[in-house]
Amino acid sequence: MARKGRGKGRSKAKPGAASGGESAPGRRSVARNRRATYDYEILERTEAGLVLSGSEIKSLREGRASIQEAYVRPRDGEMWLVGAHISQYEAANQNNHDPKRDRKLLLHRREIAHLQEAFEQKALTIVPMHLYIARGLAKLEIGVGRGRRRYDKRAAMAARDAARRMRAAVRR
C-alpha cells in the first residue's frame, strides 16, 4: 500500500542548494570570523545586506575576502562595515575598488536603532560573524556581543573541552 503525500523516492533537495558542510540551503560561504565567538559573548545575531561595487561582488564570488579585523560602527544614522578586506578583482580595469574601504550595511530603521542603542548605551560591540552569498546577494551576519575577559575565555574553552570529552565517552 502506497503512502499518501510522498514522492516516488525523489530527493527533496532543491537545485543549487548547499551541500553538506555549508551553513544553509542556497547560501555559499565566503568568509567567517571564527575568532569572534572566542573574543566575544554573542548575545544576538542579525542578517544585513551590503552595498558593493561590481568588482567587489565578483571578487566575493571568487571567495577573496576577509572579515577577521572588521567591525561594525554606526555613522550618520547608518551602519558601516569597517576594516573588511575584499581583494581587487583580477579581471577589472584600473578603476578597481579600494580593498579596505568602509561598506554600508542595509538594515531596516528599527534594526539600525536597536543596534545603535546597543552600541552607545549598553556599550556592546557589533562584530561581523559570517559573510556569504544568498540568492545572488552578498549578506553579512553580524553579532552583538560583550567582550570576554581572559579568564572568561579560559572558562569557555574548558567547558567546550569537557563537553567534547563527554561526547567522546558516550560514543565509546
PDB file of C-alpha atoms in Angstrom:
ATOM      1  CA  MET A   1       0.000   0.000   0.000  1.00  0.00           C
ATOM      2  CA  ALA A   2       1.454   3.374  -1.051  1.00  0.00           C
ATOM      3  CA  ARG A   3       1.759   6.194   1.453  1.00  0.00           C
ATOM      4  CA  LYS A   4      -0.052   9.425   0.753  1.00  0.00           C
ATOM      5  CA  GLY A   5       1.876  12.655   0.331  1.00  0.00           C
ATOM      6  CA  ARG A   6       5.174  11.030  -0.612  1.00  0.00           C
ATOM      7  CA  GLY A   7       7.020  11.299  -3.888  1.00  0.00           C
ATOM      8  CA  LYS A   8       8.455   8.325  -5.704  1.00  0.00           C
ATOM      9  CA  GLY A   9      11.844   8.303  -3.994  1.00  0.00           C
ATOM     10  CA  ARG A  10      12.841  11.701  -5.327  1.00  0.00           C
ATOM     11  CA  SER A  11      15.192  13.874  -3.344  1.00  0.00           C
ATOM     12  CA  LYS A  12      13.670  16.881  -1.614  1.00  0.00           C
ATOM     13  CA  ALA A  13      16.808  18.974  -2.185  1.00  0.00           C
ATOM     14  CA  LYS A  14      16.322  21.952  -4.476  1.00  0.00           C
ATOM     15  CA  PRO A  15      18.689  22.518  -7.379  1.00  0.00           C
ATOM     16  CA  GLY A  16      21.569  24.806  -6.418  1.00  0.00           C
ATOM     17  CA  ALA A  17      21.093  24.147  -2.715  1.00  0.00           C
ATOM     18  CA  ALA A  18      24.102  23.929  -0.453  1.00  0.00           C
ATOM     19  CA  SER A  19      25.732  20.583   0.041  1.00  0.00           C
ATOM     20  CA  GLY A  20      26.945  19.196   3.367  1.00  0.00           C
ATOM     21  CA  GLY A  21      29.248  21.355   5.427  1.00  0.00           C
ATOM     22  CA  GLU A  22      27.770  24.686   4.392  1.00  0.00           C
ATOM     23  CA  SER A  23      25.644  26.921   6.569  1.00  0.00           C
ATOM     24  CA  ALA A  24      22.176  26.666   4.967  1.00  0.00           C
ATOM     25  CA  PRO A  25      20.469  25.794   1.686  1.00  0.00           C
ATOM     26  CA  GLY A  26      21.083  28.396  -1.015  1.00  0.00           C
ATOM     27  CA  ARG A  27      23.988  30.004   0.860  1.00  0.00           C
ATOM     28  CA  ARG A  28      27.599  29.972  -0.215  1.00  0.00           C
ATOM     29  CA  SER A  29      30.081  30.901   2.475  1.00  0.00           C
ATOM     30  CA  VAL A  30      32.723  33.484   1.565  1.00  0.00           C
ATOM     31  CA  ALA A  31      34.388  34.338   4.899  1.00  0.00           C
ATOM     32  CA  ARG A  32      33.923  33.548   8.587  1.00  0.00           C
ATOM     33  CA  ASN A  33      35.151  35.371  11.660  1.00  0.00           C
ATOM     34  CA  ARG A  34      35.853  32.357  13.876  1.00  0.00           C
ATOM     35  CA  ARG A  35      37.715  34.485  16.389  1.00  0.00           C
ATOM     36  CA  ALA A  36      34.564  36.494  17.202  1.00  0.00           C
ATOM     37  CA  THR A  37      32.926  33.699  19.216  1.00  0.00           C
ATOM     38  CA  TYR A  38      36.144  33.299  21.202  1.00  0.00           C
ATOM     39  CA  ASP A  39      36.689  37.010  21.913  1.00  0.00           C
ATOM     40  CA  TYR A  40      33.028  37.978  22.432  1.00  0.00           C
ATOM     41  CA  GLU A  41      29.987  36.548  24.164  1.00  0.00           C
ATOM     42  CA  ILE A  42      27.488  36.895  21.301  1.00  0.00           C
ATOM     43  CA  LEU A  43      24.069  37.900  22.633  1.00  0.00           C
ATOM     44  CA  GLU A  44      22.147  38.202  19.353  1.00  0.00           C
ATOM     45  CA  ARG A  45      22.671  37.853  15.609  1.00  0.00           C
ATOM     46  CA  THR A  46      21.229  39.794  12.673  1.00  0.00           C
ATOM     47  CA  GLU A  47      21.495  39.494   8.890  1.00  0.00           C
ATOM     48  CA  ALA A  48      22.379  42.595   6.853  1.00  0.00           C
ATOM     49  CA  GLY A  49      22.866  43.279   3.171  1.00  0.00           C
ATOM     50  CA  LEU A  50      25.974  45.008   1.793  1.00  0.00           C
ATOM     51  CA  VAL A  51      26.305  47.883  -0.674  1.00  0.00           C
ATOM     52  CA  LEU A  52      29.059  46.741  -3.066  1.00  0.00           C
ATOM     53  CA  SER A  53      30.501  47.768  -6.418  1.00  0.00           C
ATOM     54  CA  GLY A  54      30.569  45.360  -9.365  1.00  0.00           C
ATOM     55  CA  SER A  55      34.205  44.363  -8.933  1.00  0.00           C
ATOM     56  CA  GLU A  56      33.632  43.736  -5.209  1.00  0.00           C
ATOM     57  CA  ILE A  57      30.795  41.250  -5.718  1.00  0.00           C
ATOM     58  CA  LYS A  58      32.808  39.452  -8.400  1.00  0.00           C
ATOM     59  CA  SER A  59      35.752  39.183  -6.027  1.00  0.00           C
ATOM     60  CA  LEU A  60      33.412  37.882  -3.284  1.00  0.00           C
ATOM     61  CA  ARG A  61      32.105  35.189  -5.619  1.00  0.00           C
ATOM     62  CA  GLU A  62      35.708  34.033  -6.015  1.00  0.00           C
ATOM     63  CA  GLY A  63      35.929  33.840  -2.205  1.00  0.00           C
ATOM     64  CA  ARG A  64      38.564  36.552  -1.871  1.00  0.00           C
ATOM     65  CA  ALA A  65      37.561  38.351   1.328  1.00  0.00           C
ATOM     66  CA  SER A  66      38.492  38.566   4.996  1.00  0.00           C
ATOM     67  CA  ILE A  67      36.445  39.884   7.927  1.00  0.00           C
ATOM     68  CA  GLN A  68      38.908  38.937  10.681  1.00  0.00           C
ATOM     69  CA  GLU A  69      39.830  42.512  11.690  1.00  0.00           C
ATOM     70  CA  ALA A  70      36.495  44.066  10.721  1.00  0.00           C
ATOM     71  CA  TYR A  71      33.904  45.672  12.965  1.00  0.00           C
ATOM     72  CA  VAL A  72      30.576  47.490  12.549  1.00  0.00           C
ATOM     73  CA  ARG A  73      30.042  51.131  13.572  1.00  0.00           C
ATOM     74  CA  PRO A  74      27.051  53.497  13.390  1.00  0.00           C
ATOM     75  CA  ARG A  75      27.661  56.694  11.414  1.00  0.00           C
ATOM     76  CA  ASP A  76      25.039  59.325  10.470  1.00  0.00           C
ATOM     77  CA  GLY A  77      22.088  57.046  11.236  1.00  0.00           C
ATOM     78  CA  GLU A  78      23.525  54.179   9.163  1.00  0.00           C
ATOM     79  CA  MET A  79      25.609  51.113   9.963  1.00  0.00           C
ATOM     80  CA  TRP A  80      29.007  50.703   8.303  1.00  0.00           C
ATOM     81  CA  LEU A  81      31.355  47.737   7.982  1.00  0.00           C
ATOM     82  CA  VAL A  82      34.876  48.995   8.743  1.00  0.00           C
ATOM     83  CA  GLY A  83      38.139  47.143   8.162  1.00  0.00           C
ATOM     84  CA  ALA A  84      36.862  44.291   5.989  1.00  0.00           C
ATOM     85  CA  HIS A  85      39.218  43.333   3.179  1.00  0.00           C
ATOM     86  CA  ILE A  86      37.775  42.405  -0.230  1.00  0.00           C
ATOM     87  CA  SER A  87      40.631  41.782  -2.658  1.00  0.00           C
ATOM     88  CA  GLN A  88      40.683  43.545  -6.000  1.00  0.00           C
ATOM     89  CA  TYR A  89      39.103  41.671  -8.889  1.00  0.00           C
ATOM     90  CA  GLU A  90      41.859  40.477 -11.216  1.00  0.00           C
ATOM     91  CA  ALA A  91      39.920  40.978 -14.467  1.00  0.00           C
ATOM     92  CA  ALA A  92      38.787  44.532 -13.617  1.00  0.00           C
ATOM     93  CA  ASN A  93      40.336  47.607 -15.211  1.00  0.00           C
ATOM     94  CA  GLN A  94      42.311  50.346 -13.439  1.00  0.00           C
ATOM     95  CA  ASN A  95      39.098  51.690 -11.838  1.00  0.00           C
ATOM     96  CA  ASN A  96      39.081  48.768  -9.400  1.00  0.00           C
ATOM     97  CA  HIS A  97      37.736  49.203  -5.854  1.00  0.00           C
ATOM     98  CA  ASP A  98      39.734  50.045  -2.719  1.00  0.00           C
ATOM     99  CA  PRO A  99      40.098  46.727  -0.816  1.00  0.00           C
ATOM    100  CA  LYS A 100      39.828  48.289   2.679  1.00  0.00           C
ATOM    101  CA  ARG A 101      37.066  50.871   2.102  1.00  0.00           C
ATOM    102  CA  ASP A 102      34.128  51.199   4.508  1.00  0.00           C
ATOM    103  CA  ARG A 103      30.963  49.498   3.254  1.00  0.00           C
ATOM    104  CA  LYS A 104      27.392  50.471   4.070  1.00  0.00           C
ATOM    105  CA  LEU A 105      25.119  47.822   5.597  1.00  0.00           C
ATOM    106  CA  LEU A 106      21.493  47.512   4.531  1.00  0.00           C
ATOM    107  CA  LEU A 107      19.185  47.193   7.534  1.00  0.00           C
ATOM    108  CA  HIS A 108      15.673  48.302   8.479  1.00  0.00           C
ATOM    109  CA  ARG A 109      15.341  51.515  10.518  1.00  0.00           C
ATOM    110  CA  ARG A 110      14.260  49.607  13.620  1.00  0.00           C
ATOM    111  CA  GLU A 111      17.255  47.284  13.352  1.00  0.00           C
ATOM    112  CA  ILE A 112      19.608  50.259  12.980  1.00  0.00           C
ATOM    113  CA  ALA A 113      18.046  51.984  16.008  1.00  0.00           C
ATOM    114  CA  HIS A 114      18.318  48.786  18.069  1.00  0.00           C
ATOM    115  CA  LEU A 115      21.974  48.245  17.108  1.00  0.00           C
ATOM    116  CA  GLN A 116      22.815  51.905  17.741  1.00  0.00           C
ATOM    117  CA  GLU A 117      21.268  51.698  21.212  1.00  0.00           C
ATOM    118  CA  ALA A 118      23.229  48.533  21.990  1.00  0.00           C
ATOM    119  CA  PHE A 119      26.438  50.184  20.792  1.00  0.00           C
ATOM    120  CA  GLU A 120      26.038  53.555  22.530  1.00  0.00           C
ATOM    121  CA  GLN A 121      24.049  52.916  25.715  1.00  0.00           C
ATOM    122  CA  LYS A 122      24.823  49.305  26.581  1.00  0.00           C
ATOM    123  CA  ALA A 123      28.474  49.541  25.443  1.00  0.00           C
ATOM    124  CA  LEU A 124      28.215  46.349  23.389  1.00  0.00           C
ATOM    125  CA  THR A 125      30.350  45.551  20.356  1.00  0.00           C
ATOM    126  CA  ILE A 126      28.951  44.776  16.912  1.00  0.00           C
ATOM    127  CA  VAL A 127      31.128  42.246  15.093  1.00  0.00           C
ATOM    128  CA  PRO A 128      30.789  40.630  11.661  1.00  0.00           C
ATOM    129  CA  MET A 129      30.384  36.866  12.040  1.00  0.00           C
ATOM    130  CA  HIS A 130      29.854  35.388   8.583  1.00  0.00           C
ATOM    131  CA  LEU A 131      29.985  36.782   5.045  1.00  0.00           C
ATOM    132  CA  TYR A 132      28.075  34.747   2.470  1.00  0.00           C
ATOM    133  CA  ILE A 133      26.146  34.907  -0.789  1.00  0.00           C
ATOM    134  CA  ALA A 134      22.440  34.039  -0.626  1.00  0.00           C
ATOM    135  CA  ARG A 135      20.313  34.006  -3.776  1.00  0.00           C
ATOM    136  CA  GLY A 136      22.972  36.038  -5.608  1.00  0.00           C
ATOM    137  CA  LEU A 137      23.158  38.760  -2.942  1.00  0.00           C
ATOM    138  CA  ALA A 138      26.007  39.411  -0.515  1.00  0.00           C
ATOM    139  CA  LYS A 139      24.870  39.096   3.104  1.00  0.00           C
ATOM    140  CA  LEU A 140      26.666  39.660   6.384  1.00  0.00           C
ATOM    141  CA  GLU A 141      25.681  38.027   9.656  1.00  0.00           C
ATOM    142  CA  ILE A 142      26.510  40.444  12.455  1.00  0.00           C
ATOM    143  CA  GLY A 143      26.590  39.665  16.144  1.00  0.00           C
ATOM    144  CA  VAL A 144      26.024  41.959  19.099  1.00  0.00           C
ATOM    145  CA  GLY A 145      28.300  40.893  21.899  1.00  0.00           C
ATOM    146  CA  ARG A 146      30.115  41.681  25.073  1.00  0.00           C
ATOM    147  CA  GLY A 147      33.898  41.373  25.137  1.00  0.00           C
ATOM    148  CA  ARG A 148      35.238  38.455  27.151  1.00  0.00           C
ATOM    149  CA  ARG A 149      37.977  38.812  29.709  1.00  0.00           C
ATOM    150  CA  ARG A 150      40.928  36.431  29.588  1.00  0.00           C
ATOM    151  CA  TYR A 151      39.571  34.236  32.402  1.00  0.00           C
ATOM    152  CA  ASP A 152      36.170  34.082  30.641  1.00  0.00           C
ATOM    153  CA  LYS A 153      37.916  32.805  27.511  1.00  0.00           C
ATOM    154  CA  ARG A 154      39.693  30.121  29.517  1.00  0.00           C
ATOM    155  CA  ALA A 155      36.448  29.053  31.207  1.00  0.00           C
ATOM    156  CA  ALA A 156      34.662  28.850  27.845  1.00  0.00           C
ATOM    157  CA  MET A 157      37.493  26.730  26.418  1.00  0.00           C
ATOM    158  CA  ALA A 158      37.403  24.413  29.456  1.00  0.00           C
ATOM    159  CA  ALA A 159      33.623  23.990  29.112  1.00  0.00           C
ATOM    160  CA  ARG A 160      33.962  23.159  25.393  1.00  0.00           C
ATOM    161  CA  ASP A 161      36.721  20.636  26.099  1.00  0.00           C
ATOM    162  CA  ALA A 162      34.648  18.980  28.837  1.00  0.00           C
ATOM    163  CA  ALA A 163      31.638  18.720  26.519  1.00  0.00           C
ATOM    164  CA  ARG A 164      33.855  17.252  23.785  1.00  0.00           C
ATOM    165  CA  ARG A 165      35.249  14.650  26.197  1.00  0.00           C
ATOM    166  CA  MET A 166      31.724  13.729  27.349  1.00  0.00           C
ATOM    167  CA  ARG A 167      30.564  13.207  23.745  1.00  0.00           C
ATOM    168  CA  ALA A 168      33.627  11.032  23.062  1.00  0.00           C
ATOM    169  CA  ALA A 169      32.965   8.959  26.209  1.00  0.00           C
ATOM    170  CA  VAL A 170      29.321   8.424  25.218  1.00  0.00           C
ATOM    171  CA  ARG A 171      30.373   7.194  21.758  1.00  0.00           C
ATOM    172  CA  ARG A 172      32.705   4.553  23.246  1.00  0.00           C
TER     173      ARG A 172
END
